mmCIF file of C-alpha atoms in Angstrom:
data_model
loop_
_atom_site.group_PDB
_atom_site.id
_atom_site.type_symbol
_atom_site.label_atom_id
_atom_site.label_comp_id
_atom_site.label_asym_id
_atom_site.label_seq_id
_atom_site.Cartn_x
_atom_site.Cartn_y
_atom_site.Cartn_z
ATOM 1 C CA MET A 13 27.834 14.100 27.357
ATOM 2 C CA ALA A 14 25.769 12.712 24.489
ATOM 3 C CA GLU A 15 22.040 13.198 24.430
ATOM 4 C CA LYS A 16 18.998 10.953 24.358
ATOM 5 C CA LYS A 17 15.944 11.464 22.194
ATOM 6 C CA ARG A 18 12.561 10.021 23.026
ATOM 7 C CA LEU A 19 10.301 9.418 20.061
ATOM 8 C CA ARG A 20 6.560 9.107 20.083
ATOM 9 C CA PHE A 21 4.776 7.833 17.010
ATOM 10 C CA ASN A 22 1.356 8.354 15.522
ATOM 11 C CA ARG A 23 -0.148 5.684 13.287
ATOM 12 C CA LYS A 24 -0.963 8.202 10.574
ATOM 13 C CA TRP A 25 1.550 10.993 9.997
ATOM 14 C CA THR A 26 2.560 13.311 7.220
ATOM 15 C CA ILE A 27 5.927 14.750 6.402
ATOM 16 C CA ALA A 28 4.645 18.198 7.289
ATOM 17 C CA GLY A 29 3.733 16.892 10.720
ATOM 18 C CA LEU A 30 6.930 15.035 11.506
ATOM 19 C CA LEU A 31 7.321 14.326 15.164
ATOM 20 C CA VAL A 32 9.631 16.569 17.159
ATOM 21 C CA LEU A 33 12.303 14.631 18.990
ATOM 22 C CA THR A 34 12.332 15.570 22.652
ATOM 23 C CA VAL A 35 15.870 15.941 23.918
ATOM 24 C CA CYS A 36 17.046 14.907 27.352
ATOM 25 C CA THR A 37 20.464 13.993 28.705
ATOM 26 C CA THR A 38 21.995 10.559 29.154
ATOM 27 C CA ALA A 39 25.425 9.025 29.356
ATOM 28 C CA ALA A 40 24.529 5.929 27.360
ATOM 29 C CA PHE A 41 26.505 6.828 24.244
ATOM 30 C CA ALA A 42 29.177 8.862 26.031
ATOM 31 C CA LYS A 43 30.955 5.712 27.156
ATOM 32 C CA GLY A 44 30.938 4.334 23.612
ATOM 33 C CA SER A 45 29.227 1.120 24.737
ATOM 34 C CA LEU A 46 26.483 1.495 22.144
ATOM 35 C CA GLU A 47 28.415 3.065 19.311
ATOM 36 C CA VAL A 48 29.076 -0.342 17.738
ATOM 37 C CA ASP A 49 26.852 -3.413 17.984
ATOM 38 C CA GLU A 50 27.947 -7.021 18.375
ATOM 39 C CA GLN A 51 28.318 -7.454 14.577
ATOM 40 C CA GLY A 52 30.616 -4.435 14.297
ATOM 41 C CA ASP A 53 28.070 -2.110 12.687
ATOM 42 C CA GLU A 54 27.746 1.429 13.948
ATOM 43 C CA VAL A 55 24.568 2.049 15.908
ATOM 44 C CA MET A 56 22.183 4.883 15.052
ATOM 45 C CA ALA A 57 19.746 4.233 17.933
ATOM 46 C CA THR A 58 18.581 1.615 20.412
ATOM 47 C CA ILE A 59 15.079 0.556 21.450
ATOM 48 C CA ASN A 60 15.090 -1.036 24.893
ATOM 49 C CA GLY A 61 18.740 -1.810 24.239
ATOM 50 C CA VAL A 62 18.130 -3.402 20.804
ATOM 51 C CA PRO A 63 20.230 -1.607 18.170
ATOM 52 C CA VAL A 64 19.156 0.030 14.943
ATOM 53 C CA THR A 65 22.368 0.008 12.952
ATOM 54 C CA VAL A 66 23.562 2.516 10.382
ATOM 55 C CA PRO A 67 23.157 -0.031 7.535
ATOM 56 C CA GLU A 68 19.497 -0.473 8.561
ATOM 57 C CA PHE A 69 19.112 3.297 8.667
ATOM 58 C CA ASN A 70 20.672 3.590 5.199
ATOM 59 C CA LYS A 71 18.322 0.933 3.836
ATOM 60 C CA SER A 72 15.359 2.956 5.015
ATOM 61 C CA VAL A 73 16.866 6.064 3.429
ATOM 62 C CA GLN A 74 16.670 4.394 0.028
ATOM 63 C CA MET A 75 13.021 3.518 0.645
ATOM 64 C CA ASN A 76 12.102 7.122 1.593
ATOM 65 C CA LYS A 77 14.342 9.261 -0.591
ATOM 66 C CA SER A 78 11.915 9.582 -3.513
ATOM 67 C CA ARG A 79 9.002 10.383 -1.223
ATOM 68 C CA ILE A 80 10.888 13.272 0.386
ATOM 69 C CA MET A 81 11.944 14.590 -3.017
ATOM 70 C CA ASN A 82 8.325 14.450 -4.249
ATOM 71 C CA TYR A 83 7.130 16.261 -1.122
ATOM 72 C CA PHE A 84 9.485 19.206 -1.715
ATOM 73 C CA HIS A 85 8.757 19.230 -5.431
ATOM 74 C CA GLU A 86 4.981 19.379 -4.872
ATOM 75 C CA LYS A 87 5.088 21.862 -1.993
ATOM 76 C CA TYR A 88 7.906 24.155 -3.126
ATOM 77 C CA SER A 89 8.447 23.214 -6.810
ATOM 78 C CA ALA A 90 11.961 22.253 -5.718
ATOM 79 C CA GLU A 91 14.231 20.787 -8.377
ATOM 80 C CA GLN A 92 16.853 18.099 -7.872
ATOM 81 C CA THR A 93 20.086 20.113 -7.813
ATOM 82 C CA THR A 94 23.451 19.467 -6.189
ATOM 83 C CA SER A 95 22.429 21.662 -3.249
ATOM 84 C CA PHE A 96 18.865 20.333 -2.940
ATOM 85 C CA TRP A 97 19.359 18.278 0.219
ATOM 86 C CA THR A 98 20.896 21.126 2.222
ATOM 87 C CA THR A 99 18.725 23.989 0.933
ATOM 88 C CA SER A 100 16.162 25.501 3.288
ATOM 89 C CA PHE A 101 12.643 25.754 1.867
ATOM 90 C CA ALA A 102 10.618 27.986 4.197
ATOM 91 C CA GLY A 103 12.621 26.552 7.075
ATOM 92 C CA GLU A 104 12.360 22.927 5.923
ATOM 93 C CA ILE A 105 15.633 21.272 4.896
ATOM 94 C CA PRO A 106 15.269 18.054 2.840
ATOM 95 C CA LEU A 107 18.212 16.307 4.521
ATOM 96 C CA GLU A 108 16.843 16.952 8.013
ATOM 97 C CA ILE A 109 13.320 15.911 7.036
ATOM 98 C CA LEU A 110 14.729 12.758 5.455
ATOM 99 C CA LYS A 111 16.754 11.892 8.571
ATOM 100 C CA LYS A 112 13.806 12.443 10.911
ATOM 101 C CA THR A 113 11.491 10.420 8.677
ATOM 102 C CA VAL A 114 13.956 7.565 8.401
ATOM 103 C CA LEU A 115 14.732 7.528 12.131
ATOM 104 C CA ASN A 116 11.025 7.311 12.963
ATOM 105 C CA GLU A 117 10.473 4.559 10.419
ATOM 106 C CA SER A 118 13.563 2.605 11.465
ATOM 107 C CA VAL A 119 12.446 2.601 15.096
ATOM 108 C CA ASN A 120 8.911 1.656 14.072
ATOM 109 C CA ILE A 121 10.163 -1.289 12.029
ATOM 110 C CA LYS A 122 12.481 -2.477 14.791
ATOM 111 C CA VAL A 123 9.630 -2.453 17.329
ATOM 112 C CA ARG A 124 7.574 -4.601 14.959
ATOM 113 C CA GLN A 125 10.507 -6.981 14.605
ATOM 114 C CA MET A 126 10.883 -7.125 18.367
ATOM 115 C CA ASP A 127 7.174 -7.892 18.719
ATOM 116 C CA ALA A 128 7.458 -10.679 16.127
ATOM 117 C CA LYS A 129 10.431 -12.108 18.018
ATOM 118 C CA GLU A 130 8.435 -12.061 21.274
ATOM 119 C CA HIS A 131 5.762 -14.120 19.526
ATOM 120 C CA GLY A 132 8.325 -16.630 18.264
ATOM 121 C CA VAL A 133 7.773 -15.625 14.649
ATOM 122 C CA LEU A 134 11.257 -14.188 14.052
ATOM 123 C CA LYS A 135 14.367 -15.594 15.683
ATOM 124 C CA ASP A 136 17.052 -13.143 14.616
ATOM 125 C CA ILE A 137 16.144 -9.481 14.064
ATOM 126 C CA SER A 138 19.667 -8.170 13.558
ATOM 127 C CA TYR A 139 20.694 -6.736 10.216
ATOM 128 C CA LEU A 140 23.523 -9.250 9.899
ATOM 129 C CA GLY A 141 21.029 -12.034 10.578
ATOM 130 C CA PHE A 142 18.773 -10.691 7.843
ATOM 131 C CA LEU A 143 21.633 -10.613 5.329
ATOM 132 C CA HIS A 144 22.523 -14.196 6.262
ATOM 133 C CA GLN A 145 18.907 -15.294 5.696
ATOM 134 C CA LEU A 146 18.877 -13.494 2.348
ATOM 135 C CA GLU A 147 22.051 -15.251 1.255
ATOM 136 C CA GLN A 148 20.698 -18.648 2.308
ATOM 137 C CA GLU A 149 17.372 -18.054 0.543
ATOM 138 C CA ASN A 150 19.053 -17.012 -2.704
ATOM 139 C CA GLU A 151 21.364 -20.046 -2.540
ATOM 140 C CA ARG A 152 18.314 -22.278 -2.041
ATOM 141 C CA ARG A 153 16.592 -20.711 -5.030
ATOM 142 C CA THR A 154 19.685 -21.056 -7.221
ATOM 143 C CA LYS A 155 19.924 -24.774 -6.405
ATOM 144 C CA ALA A 156 16.190 -25.248 -6.949
ATOM 145 C CA VAL A 157 16.378 -23.657 -10.395
ATOM 146 C CA ALA A 158 19.414 -25.783 -11.287
ATOM 147 C CA SER A 159 17.445 -28.890 -10.239
ATOM 148 C CA HIS A 160 14.415 -27.773 -12.302
ATOM 149 C CA GLN A 161 12.292 -27.436 -9.182
ATOM 150 C CA VAL A 162 9.328 -25.088 -9.021
ATOM 151 C CA ILE A 163 9.987 -21.881 -7.068
ATOM 152 C CA TYR A 164 7.581 -19.080 -6.269
ATOM 153 C CA GLY A 165 8.592 -15.473 -6.615
ATOM 154 C CA PRO A 166 11.852 -14.222 -8.133
ATOM 155 C CA VAL A 167 14.838 -16.422 -8.876
ATOM 156 C CA GLN A 168 16.910 -14.103 -6.680
ATOM 157 C CA TYR A 169 15.723 -11.593 -4.073
ATOM 158 C CA ASN A 170 17.297 -8.192 -3.614
ATOM 159 C CA GLU A 171 17.479 -6.730 -0.094
ATOM 160 C CA GLU A 172 14.402 -4.544 -0.367
ATOM 161 C CA ALA A 173 12.131 -7.236 -1.804
ATOM 162 C CA TYR A 174 13.271 -9.903 0.651
ATOM 163 C CA PHE A 175 12.879 -7.565 3.619
ATOM 164 C CA GLU A 176 9.311 -6.783 2.551
ATOM 165 C CA TYR A 177 8.662 -10.511 2.126
ATOM 166 C CA ILE A 178 10.011 -11.327 5.583
ATOM 167 C CA MET A 179 8.141 -8.518 7.331
ATOM 168 C CA THR A 180 4.858 -9.204 5.533
ATOM 169 C CA ASN A 181 4.969 -12.859 6.522
ATOM 170 C CA ALA A 182 6.011 -12.032 10.083
ATOM 171 C CA THR A 183 3.246 -9.472 10.536
ATOM 172 C CA THR A 184 0.673 -11.881 9.105
ATOM 173 C CA ALA A 185 1.805 -14.603 11.502
ATOM 174 C CA VAL A 186 1.638 -12.273 14.513
ATOM 175 C CA LYS A 187 -1.861 -11.169 13.541
ATOM 176 C CA GLN A 188 -2.951 -14.790 13.227
ATOM 177 C CA LYS A 189 -1.753 -15.447 16.749
ATOM 178 C CA LEU A 190 -3.555 -12.325 17.918
ATOM 179 C CA ASP A 191 -6.743 -13.482 16.204
ATOM 180 C CA GLU A 192 -6.513 -16.867 17.904
ATOM 181 C CA LYS A 193 -6.050 -15.149 21.234
ATOM 182 C CA LEU A 194 -8.841 -12.583 20.908
ATOM 183 C CA LYS A 195 -11.379 -14.705 19.000
ATOM 184 C CA PRO A 196 -13.656 -11.717 18.324
ATOM 185 C CA GLY A 197 -17.323 -12.642 18.212
ATOM 186 C CA GLU A 198 -19.998 -11.147 15.984
ATOM 187 C CA GLN A 199 -21.089 -8.586 18.551
ATOM 188 C CA THR A 200 -17.500 -7.375 18.997
ATOM 189 C CA LEU A 201 -17.113 -7.048 15.240
ATOM 190 C CA LYS A 202 -20.458 -5.317 14.882
ATOM 191 C CA SER A 203 -19.441 -2.792 17.545
ATOM 192 C CA PHE A 204 -16.163 -2.180 15.712
ATOM 193 C CA TYR A 205 -18.101 -1.703 12.473
ATOM 194 C CA ASP A 206 -20.450 0.823 14.093
ATOM 195 C CA VAL A 207 -17.575 2.847 15.550
ATOM 196 C CA HIS A 208 -15.498 2.873 12.357
ATOM 197 C CA LYS A 209 -18.073 2.769 9.577
ATOM 198 C CA LYS A 210 -17.714 6.462 8.691
ATOM 199 C CA GLU A 211 -13.961 6.019 8.486
ATOM 200 C CA LEU A 212 -13.754 2.631 6.790
ATOM 201 C CA TYR A 213 -17.041 1.458 5.362
ATOM 202 C CA LEU A 214 -18.565 4.237 3.312
ATOM 203 C CA HIS A 215 -19.739 2.808 0.015
ATOM 204 C CA GLN A 216 -17.208 3.562 -2.712
ATOM 205 C CA GLY A 217 -20.055 3.883 -5.147
ATOM 206 C CA ASP A 218 -20.999 1.732 -8.101
ATOM 207 C CA VAL A 219 -23.100 1.782 -11.216
ATOM 208 C CA LYS A 220 -24.948 -1.073 -12.916
ATOM 209 C CA VAL A 221 -25.828 -1.008 -16.584
ATOM 210 C CA LEU A 222 -27.406 -3.274 -19.186
ATOM 211 C CA SER A 223 -25.511 -3.577 -22.443
ATOM 212 C CA ILE A 224 -26.182 -4.375 -26.071
ATOM 213 C CA SER A 225 -22.949 -5.086 -27.930
ATOM 214 C CA ALA A 226 -21.581 -6.538 -31.137
ATOM 215 C CA SER A 227 -18.039 -7.311 -32.250
ATOM 216 C CA TYR A 228 -16.393 -6.022 -35.416
ATOM 217 C CA LEU A 229 -13.325 -8.298 -35.210
ATOM 218 C CA ASP A 230 -12.648 -10.970 -37.807
ATOM 219 C CA SER A 231 -11.955 -14.663 -37.179
ATOM 220 C CA LYS A 232 -8.331 -13.802 -36.323
ATOM 221 C CA GLN A 233 -9.448 -11.181 -33.773
ATOM 222 C CA GLN A 234 -8.230 -8.377 -36.030
ATOM 223 C CA ILE A 235 -10.189 -5.204 -36.764
ATOM 224 C CA ASP A 236 -12.390 -5.532 -39.849
ATOM 225 C CA LEU A 237 -13.244 -1.991 -40.969
ATOM 226 C CA GLY A 238 -16.023 -3.153 -43.280
ATOM 227 C CA LYS A 239 -17.595 -5.172 -40.500
ATOM 228 C CA LYS A 240 -17.189 -2.237 -38.134
ATOM 229 C CA GLU A 241 -19.286 -0.043 -40.423
ATOM 230 C CA GLN A 242 -21.976 -2.735 -40.602
ATOM 231 C CA VAL A 243 -22.006 -3.112 -36.793
ATOM 232 C CA ARG A 244 -22.267 0.669 -36.354
ATOM 233 C CA LYS A 245 -25.344 0.748 -38.589
ATOM 234 C CA ARG A 246 -26.832 -2.074 -36.475
ATOM 235 C CA MET A 247 -26.171 -0.134 -33.276
ATOM 236 C CA GLU A 248 -27.711 3.020 -34.805
ATOM 237 C CA GLU A 249 -30.830 1.010 -35.641
ATOM 238 C CA ALA A 250 -30.877 -0.376 -32.108
ATOM 239 C CA ALA A 251 -30.554 3.129 -30.642
ATOM 240 C CA ALA A 252 -33.478 4.269 -32.813
ATOM 241 C CA LYS A 253 -35.586 1.338 -31.585
ATOM 242 C CA LEU A 254 -34.842 2.245 -27.963
ATOM 243 C CA ALA A 255 -35.721 5.879 -28.593
ATOM 244 C CA ALA A 256 -39.031 4.750 -30.102
ATOM 245 C CA GLY A 257 -39.921 2.853 -26.952
ATOM 246 C CA THR A 258 -38.785 -0.711 -27.669
ATOM 247 C CA THR A 259 -37.626 -2.360 -24.466
ATOM 248 C CA PHE A 260 -33.922 -2.901 -23.888
ATOM 249 C CA ALA A 261 -34.441 -6.665 -23.636
ATOM 250 C CA GLU A 262 -36.308 -6.834 -26.962
ATOM 251 C CA THR A 263 -33.718 -4.669 -28.663
ATOM 252 C CA ALA A 264 -30.868 -6.761 -27.292
ATOM 253 C CA LYS A 265 -32.501 -9.931 -28.602
ATOM 254 C CA ALA A 266 -32.466 -8.494 -32.105
ATOM 255 C CA TYR A 267 -29.175 -6.599 -32.183
ATOM 256 C CA SER A 268 -26.743 -8.025 -29.602
ATOM 257 C CA ASP A 269 -24.181 -10.706 -30.483
ATOM 258 C CA GLN A 270 -25.249 -12.622 -27.392
ATOM 259 C CA GLY A 271 -28.922 -12.420 -28.306
ATOM 260 C CA THR A 272 -29.692 -10.951 -24.891
ATOM 261 C CA GLU A 273 -28.825 -7.986 -22.705
ATOM 262 C CA GLN A 274 -25.743 -8.258 -20.472
ATOM 263 C CA GLU A 275 -25.462 -6.719 -17.005
ATOM 264 C CA LEU A 276 -22.222 -4.915 -16.197
ATOM 265 C CA ALA A 277 -21.165 -3.312 -12.917
ATOM 266 C CA PHE A 278 -18.384 -0.805 -12.247
ATOM 267 C CA GLN A 279 -17.016 0.628 -9.015
ATOM 268 C CA LEU A 280 -16.898 4.402 -9.047
ATOM 269 C CA GLY A 281 -14.015 4.730 -6.588
ATOM 270 C CA ILE A 282 -11.410 3.526 -9.089
ATOM 271 C CA THR A 283 -11.431 6.582 -11.362
ATOM 272 C CA ARG A 284 -8.014 5.940 -12.878
ATOM 273 C CA GLN A 285 -8.913 2.410 -13.939
ATOM 274 C CA ASN A 286 -12.332 3.462 -15.223
ATOM 275 C CA SER A 287 -10.745 6.214 -17.298
ATOM 276 C CA ARG A 288 -8.997 3.529 -19.364
ATOM 277 C CA SER A 289 -12.315 1.928 -20.278
ATOM 278 C CA PRO A 290 -14.713 3.942 -22.497
ATOM 279 C CA VAL A 291 -17.588 1.711 -21.344
ATOM 280 C CA ALA A 292 -16.797 2.186 -17.640
ATOM 281 C CA GLY A 293 -16.213 5.904 -18.164
ATOM 282 C CA ALA A 294 -19.560 6.324 -19.893
ATOM 283 C CA ALA A 295 -21.376 4.253 -17.282
ATOM 284 C CA ALA A 296 -19.909 6.389 -14.493
ATOM 285 C CA GLN A 297 -21.539 9.491 -16.004
ATOM 286 C CA MET A 298 -24.995 7.957 -16.341
ATOM 287 C CA LYS A 299 -28.014 8.110 -14.058
ATOM 288 C CA PRO A 300 -30.657 5.399 -13.617
ATOM 289 C CA GLY A 301 -32.863 5.336 -16.717
ATOM 290 C CA ASP A 302 -30.263 6.953 -18.991
ATOM 291 C CA THR A 303 -29.345 5.329 -22.305
ATOM 292 C CA SER A 304 -25.908 5.934 -23.790
ATOM 293 C CA GLY A 305 -24.743 6.677 -27.276
ATOM 294 C CA ILE A 306 -22.640 4.165 -29.194
ATOM 295 C CA ILE A 307 -19.398 3.326 -27.359
ATOM 296 C CA ASP A 308 -16.339 1.757 -28.989
ATOM 297 C CA GLU A 309 -14.083 -0.463 -26.862
ATOM 298 C CA ASN A 310 -11.790 -3.416 -27.612
ATOM 299 C CA GLY A 311 -13.292 -4.344 -30.944
ATOM 300 C CA ARG A 312 -16.938 -4.029 -29.872
ATOM 301 C CA LEU A 313 -19.605 -1.360 -30.085
ATOM 302 C CA TYR A 314 -21.899 -0.904 -27.093
ATOM 303 C CA LEU A 315 -25.181 0.654 -26.084
ATOM 304 C CA LEU A 316 -25.817 0.993 -22.351
ATOM 305 C CA LYS A 317 -28.781 1.566 -20.095
ATOM 306 C CA CYS A 318 -28.189 2.529 -16.482
ATOM 307 C CA ILE A 319 -30.356 0.553 -14.073
ATOM 308 C CA ALA A 320 -28.842 1.462 -10.679
ATOM 309 C CA LYS A 321 -26.250 3.791 -9.205
ATOM 310 C CA THR A 322 -24.889 4.476 -5.755
ATOM 311 C CA GLU A 323 -22.830 7.635 -5.501
ATOM 312 C CA PRO A 324 -19.553 7.464 -3.513
ATOM 313 C CA GLY A 325 -20.198 8.131 0.167
ATOM 314 C CA ALA A 326 -23.974 8.065 -0.240
ATOM 315 C CA ALA A 327 -24.390 4.852 1.759
ATOM 316 C CA TYR A 328 -22.499 2.416 3.966
ATOM 317 C CA GLN A 329 -21.475 -1.082 3.059
ATOM 318 C CA THR A 330 -23.596 -3.340 5.252
ATOM 319 C CA PHE A 331 -22.004 -5.372 8.025
ATOM 320 C CA ALA A 332 -23.359 -8.582 6.506
ATOM 321 C CA GLU A 333 -21.724 -7.821 3.154
ATOM 322 C CA ILE A 334 -18.263 -7.139 4.565
ATOM 323 C CA LYS A 335 -18.140 -9.150 7.774
ATOM 324 C CA GLU A 336 -14.859 -10.834 6.789
ATOM 325 C CA GLN A 337 -13.271 -7.471 6.004
ATOM 326 C CA VAL A 338 -14.489 -6.091 9.342
ATOM 327 C CA HIS A 339 -12.873 -9.063 11.092
ATOM 328 C CA LYS A 340 -9.572 -8.376 9.319
ATOM 329 C CA ASP A 341 -9.783 -4.653 10.094
ATOM 330 C CA TYR A 342 -10.489 -5.392 13.758
ATOM 331 C CA ILE A 343 -7.353 -7.535 14.095
ATOM 332 C CA ASP A 344 -5.295 -4.995 12.119
ATOM 333 C CA ASN A 345 -6.514 -2.278 14.462
ATOM 334 C CA LYS A 346 -5.675 -4.269 17.591
ATOM 335 C CA TYR A 347 -2.236 -5.048 16.218
ATOM 336 C CA GLU A 348 -1.555 -1.364 15.544
ATOM 337 C CA GLU A 349 -2.734 -0.452 19.045
ATOM 338 C CA ILE A 350 -0.237 -2.912 20.497
ATOM 339 C CA ILE A 351 2.598 -1.544 18.356
ATOM 340 C CA GLN A 352 1.756 2.051 19.235
ATOM 341 C CA ASN A 353 1.703 1.190 22.947
ATOM 342 C CA LYS A 354 5.097 -0.465 22.650
ATOM 343 C CA LEU A 355 6.445 2.567 20.845
ATOM 344 C CA SER A 356 5.095 4.982 23.441
ATOM 345 C CA GLU A 357 6.572 2.941 26.287
ATOM 346 C CA ALA A 358 9.903 2.121 24.649
ATOM 347 C CA ASP A 359 13.224 3.476 25.918
ATOM 348 C CA ILE A 360 14.553 4.946 22.660
ATOM 349 C CA GLN A 361 18.063 6.369 22.634
ATOM 350 C CA VAL A 362 19.594 8.092 19.639
ATOM 351 C CA ASN A 363 23.318 8.214 19.035
ATOM 352 C CA GLU A 364 23.469 11.989 18.649
ATOM 353 C CA LYS A 365 27.017 11.949 17.339
ATOM 354 C CA GLN A 366 26.164 9.409 14.645
ATOM 355 C CA TYR A 367 22.838 11.014 13.786
ATOM 356 C CA ASP A 368 24.168 14.571 13.495
ATOM 357 C CA ALA A 369 27.186 13.470 11.455
ATOM 358 C CA TRP A 370 25.140 11.391 8.988
ATOM 359 C CA ASP A 371 25.420 12.896 5.531
ATOM 360 C CA PHE A 372 23.481 11.851 2.467
ATOM 361 C CA ASN A 373 26.397 11.953 0.047
ATOM 362 C CA GLN A 374 28.770 10.068 2.351
ATOM 363 C CA ASN A 375 26.377 7.179 2.984
ATOM 364 C CA GLN A 376 24.799 6.520 -0.425
#
């Protein structure tokens, strides 16, 4: 007799904390009635009788393969060898982790599709139906291009991109319906904000600076080395004026291209982006009242004065400032609660024979 696995899902999970599949007995797959779906594809699992086919499972494998490889590389310094997928690393086998991850994700996606179908957003949630839609969409786009019509997005979708497009639109539509149904008022949103502000609404941090700057590019926006030397001397004079007590505004009037000081603001939570900008990087290191040295960026030399700074996590974004984001987060949260409830209540059956026999090399 084949076996049945019940899966329970958490919204946030890590590979290290992959859910254990609880095994109980059933005769569902023993009779072979669910081994092949109505389109002729082999079935990996069913959710309330709705099949997750092997092709759908394989598609999710492609989407998760790199993530599993990175996990083992970071945790165990594992290299991609011919035996990688079947090697045990402290009891963790990449192939088994991949299969469990993909099974969980495949079931999760199918439940979301089923929910979208219940709301009338998706009509056909079978894999064959998806491929048919993809073919029709690409044919439409080919004809549109041939007729010199404007199209948005790629000329032709691949499976992965079109699936993401379909699911993003479907999820958005379901959430819109949910929003119309719930119609959360300000008090409801404020309560949600209060409960989740430590989790979601800590200030990412920012810094505000005043700048004095001058360009050393020529009329063709090319670097002029002679002009650059002249501009540097100007900025050195400006720095000396500031050190002597001249106000930033007065100094900017005399030395800045714009004839006045400019206010710039940078978020501190985007370290990688700031690291690409010498001005942003310098500003991030300053404290209110600090004046910078001369900074070179994109054909201009800068002097900065920090006028305000909020360190990351030092304050909360106010409800008034982010009310629209709170509204979106509230609906997102309600949607996820619904999905998690459906997952916890779903009758999920795994084709043990198919699942155990699945092999990476034979299916890729």
